[in-house]
mmCIF file of C-alpha atoms in Angstrom:
data_model
loop_
_atom_site.group_PDB
_atom_site.id
_atom_site.type_symbol
_atom_site.label_atom_id
_atom_site.label_comp_id
_atom_site.label_asym_id
_atom_site.label_seq_id
_atom_site.Cartn_x
_atom_site.Cartn_y
_atom_site.Cartn_z
ATOM 1 C CA UNK A 384 87.525 -22.392 55.944
ATOM 2 C CA UNK A 385 84.087 -21.376 55.271
ATOM 3 C CA UNK A 386 82.918 -22.732 58.544
ATOM 4 C CA UNK A 387 85.432 -20.475 60.254
ATOM 5 C CA UNK A 388 84.639 -17.442 58.424
ATOM 6 C CA UNK A 389 80.900 -18.032 59.557
ATOM 7 C CA UNK A 390 81.851 -18.542 62.980
ATOM 8 C CA UNK A 391 83.811 -15.559 63.224
ATOM 9 C CA UNK A 392 81.170 -13.151 61.611
ATOM 10 C CA UNK A 393 78.533 -14.656 64.096
ATOM 11 C CA UNK A 394 80.759 -14.082 67.090
ATOM 12 C CA UNK A 395 81.567 -10.692 66.167
ATOM 13 C CA UNK A 396 77.778 -9.763 65.292
ATOM 14 C CA UNK A 397 76.926 -11.154 68.636
ATOM 15 C CA UNK A 398 79.492 -9.221 70.564
ATOM 16 C CA UNK A 399 78.452 -5.920 68.873
ATOM 17 C CA UNK A 400 74.997 -6.772 69.701
ATOM 18 C CA UNK A 401 75.960 -6.381 73.285
ATOM 19 C CA UNK A 402 77.217 -2.913 72.979
ATOM 20 C CA UNK A 403 75.837 0.028 74.500
ATOM 21 C CA UNK A 404 72.930 1.818 72.464
ATOM 22 C CA UNK A 405 73.313 5.402 71.295
ATOM 23 C CA UNK A 406 71.227 7.683 73.367
ATOM 24 C CA UNK A 407 69.040 8.463 70.315
ATOM 25 C CA UNK A 408 68.077 4.650 69.834
ATOM 26 C CA UNK A 409 66.886 4.582 73.608
ATOM 27 C CA UNK A 410 63.119 4.717 73.782
ATOM 28 C CA UNK A 411 61.751 6.773 76.789
ATOM 29 C CA UNK A 412 60.360 5.167 79.597
ATOM 30 C CA UNK A 413 56.511 5.822 80.292
ATOM 31 C CA UNK A 414 56.265 8.635 82.928
ATOM 32 C CA UNK A 415 52.821 10.075 83.546
ATOM 33 C CA UNK A 416 52.528 13.719 83.371
ATOM 34 C CA UNK A 417 50.097 13.605 86.418
ATOM 35 C CA UNK A 418 52.969 14.067 88.979
ATOM 36 C CA UNK A 419 53.598 17.454 87.242
ATOM 37 C CA UNK A 420 50.039 18.652 87.392
ATOM 38 C CA UNK A 421 50.222 20.925 90.608
ATOM 39 C CA UNK A 422 53.516 22.607 89.063
ATOM 40 C CA UNK A 423 53.164 25.969 87.910
ATOM 41 C CA UNK A 424 54.247 27.041 84.450
ATOM 42 C CA UNK A 425 57.848 28.536 85.653
ATOM 43 C CA UNK A 426 58.400 25.377 87.831
ATOM 44 C CA UNK A 427 57.889 23.222 84.710
ATOM 45 C CA UNK A 428 60.359 25.376 82.558
ATOM 46 C CA UNK A 429 62.804 25.098 85.235
ATOM 47 C CA UNK A 430 62.450 21.252 85.356
ATOM 48 C CA UNK A 431 62.774 21.204 81.486
ATOM 49 C CA UNK A 432 65.996 23.059 81.734
ATOM 50 C CA UNK A 433 67.092 20.720 84.698
ATOM 51 C CA UNK A 434 66.093 17.444 82.776
ATOM 52 C CA UNK A 435 67.801 18.771 79.338
ATOM 53 C CA UNK A 436 71.188 19.367 81.376
ATOM 54 C CA UNK A 437 71.067 15.965 83.177
ATOM 55 C CA UNK A 438 70.161 14.462 79.652
ATOM 56 C CA UNK A 439 72.942 16.173 77.945
ATOM 57 C CA UNK A 440 75.392 14.817 80.468
ATOM 58 C CA UNK A 441 74.047 11.165 80.409
ATOM 59 C CA UNK A 442 73.796 11.401 76.730
ATOM 60 C CA UNK A 443 77.669 12.108 76.599
ATOM 61 C CA UNK A 444 78.407 9.336 79.245
ATOM 62 C CA UNK A 445 76.407 6.764 77.074
ATOM 63 C CA UNK A 446 78.106 7.945 73.916
ATOM 64 C CA UNK A 447 81.493 7.289 75.678
ATOM 65 C CA UNK A 448 80.345 3.809 76.889
ATOM 66 C CA UNK A 449 79.179 3.004 73.318
ATOM 67 C CA UNK A 450 82.586 3.979 71.867
ATOM 68 C CA UNK A 451 84.360 1.886 74.617
ATOM 69 C CA UNK A 452 82.422 -1.077 73.800
ATOM 70 C CA UNK A 453 83.030 -1.033 70.189
ATOM 71 C CA UNK A 454 86.874 -0.544 70.809
ATOM 72 C CA UNK A 455 86.726 -3.435 73.470
ATOM 73 C CA UNK A 456 84.979 -5.758 70.866
ATOM 74 C CA UNK A 457 87.503 -4.902 68.154
ATOM 75 C CA UNK A 458 90.447 -5.315 70.603
ATOM 76 C CA UNK A 459 89.454 -8.226 73.014
ATOM 77 C CA UNK A 460 86.127 -9.275 71.629
ATOM 78 C CA UNK A 461 84.105 -8.033 74.713
ATOM 79 C CA UNK A 462 81.762 -4.891 75.326
ATOM 80 C CA UNK A 463 83.784 -3.592 78.218
ATOM 81 C CA UNK A 464 81.736 -0.790 79.102
ATOM 82 C CA UNK A 465 78.361 -2.848 79.093
ATOM 83 C CA UNK A 466 80.176 -5.505 81.164
ATOM 84 C CA UNK A 467 81.422 -3.001 83.632
ATOM 85 C CA UNK A 468 78.121 -1.046 84.207
ATOM 86 C CA UNK A 469 78.872 2.135 82.288
ATOM 87 C CA UNK A 470 76.007 1.529 79.980
ATOM 88 C CA UNK A 471 73.228 3.768 81.351
ATOM 89 C CA UNK A 472 70.571 3.186 79.004
ATOM 90 C CA UNK A 473 67.931 3.080 81.673
ATOM 91 C CA UNK A 474 68.872 6.317 83.035
ATOM 92 C CA UNK A 475 68.762 7.842 79.426
ATOM 93 C CA UNK A 476 65.250 6.143 79.131
ATOM 94 C CA UNK A 477 64.024 7.454 82.413
ATOM 95 C CA UNK A 478 65.197 11.058 81.487
ATOM 96 C CA UNK A 479 63.578 11.001 78.045
ATOM 97 C CA UNK A 480 60.204 9.968 79.917
ATOM 98 C CA UNK A 481 60.292 12.598 82.363
ATOM 99 C CA UNK A 482 61.166 15.165 79.491
ATOM 100 C CA UNK A 483 58.067 13.987 77.711
ATOM 101 C CA UNK A 484 55.810 14.126 80.826
ATOM 102 C CA UNK A 485 56.907 17.764 81.684
ATOM 103 C CA UNK A 486 56.216 18.606 77.861
ATOM 104 C CA UNK A 487 52.748 17.018 78.121
ATOM 105 C CA UNK A 488 52.039 18.792 81.592
ATOM 106 C CA UNK A 489 53.208 22.136 79.963
ATOM 107 C CA UNK A 490 50.796 21.451 77.025
ATOM 108 C CA UNK A 491 47.904 20.710 79.333
ATOM 109 C CA UNK A 492 48.487 23.658 81.592
ATOM 110 C CA UNK A 493 48.548 25.875 78.324
ATOM 111 C CA UNK A 494 52.007 27.363 79.383
ATOM 112 C CA UNK A 495 53.454 29.804 76.723
ATOM 113 C CA UNK A 496 54.060 27.979 73.435
ATOM 114 C CA UNK A 497 57.832 29.270 73.229
ATOM 115 C CA UNK A 498 58.338 27.711 76.798
ATOM 116 C CA UNK A 499 57.116 24.213 75.560
ATOM 117 C CA UNK A 500 60.068 22.378 74.345
ATOM 118 C CA UNK A 501 59.923 20.034 71.433
ATOM 119 C CA UNK A 502 60.255 16.277 72.233
ATOM 120 C CA UNK A 503 64.006 14.998 72.458
ATOM 121 C CA UNK A 504 65.283 14.291 68.766
ATOM 122 C CA UNK A 505 68.540 12.832 67.731
ATOM 123 C CA UNK A 506 69.725 16.549 66.754
ATOM 124 C CA UNK A 507 69.017 17.696 70.393
ATOM 125 C CA UNK A 508 70.484 14.555 71.956
ATOM 126 C CA UNK A 509 74.234 15.732 71.936
ATOM 127 C CA UNK A 510 73.404 19.300 72.316
ATOM 128 C CA UNK A 511 74.036 20.999 75.528
ATOM 129 C CA UNK A 512 71.099 22.205 77.866
ATOM 130 C CA UNK A 513 69.367 25.243 76.518
ATOM 131 C CA UNK A 514 70.439 28.588 77.788
ATOM 132 C CA UNK A 515 67.882 31.371 78.519
ATOM 133 C CA UNK A 516 68.428 34.172 76.065
ATOM 134 C CA UNK A 517 68.886 37.363 77.565
ATOM 135 C CA UNK A 518 68.497 40.792 75.780
ATOM 136 C CA UNK A 519 71.075 43.161 76.742
ATOM 137 C CA UNK A 520 70.250 46.801 75.562
ATOM 138 C CA UNK A 521 73.462 48.746 74.042
ATOM 139 C CA UNK A 522 74.331 51.588 76.090
ATOM 140 C CA UNK A 523 72.768 55.008 74.491
ATOM 141 C CA UNK A 524 75.992 56.517 73.656
ATOM 142 C CA UNK A 525 77.244 53.409 71.759
ATOM 143 C CA UNK A 526 74.027 53.248 69.916
ATOM 144 C CA UNK A 527 74.016 56.705 68.613
ATOM 145 C CA UNK A 528 77.897 56.995 67.886
ATOM 146 C CA UNK A 529 78.819 57.203 64.240
ATOM 147 C CA UNK A 530 80.727 54.090 62.812
ATOM 148 C CA UNK A 531 84.399 55.093 61.808
ATOM 149 C CA UNK A 532 85.819 53.283 58.828
#
């Protein structure tokens, strides 16, 4: 009886080991910042936004694959997303690497400190792409009107 329990535990551990990784646990691929040296700071900022959006989309897809793998292992003993090609860990690694390369290029070019994004972290992984802040001044009449209670 004890041998059967050990075999089951080992089989479940092996199946879970084949599951898709969380986006946060995927290491970035190395991508040199040299390819971005000719870019201007505004171009680098735009690329940062594009990469952030692409990463957010890919991270959601990877999380879905991870969830499907866990469910598949529980129900049928197989990581279905990883087996069907839904695991996009290489794409996540590439996007993280590109984000890091753009960030390094922005630092090298002395782009505005506010424009240089921090490296990708677990907290930013599931966040949507950043949206540029826009200050819209209040109309003059509304700004000077008394507040009624």
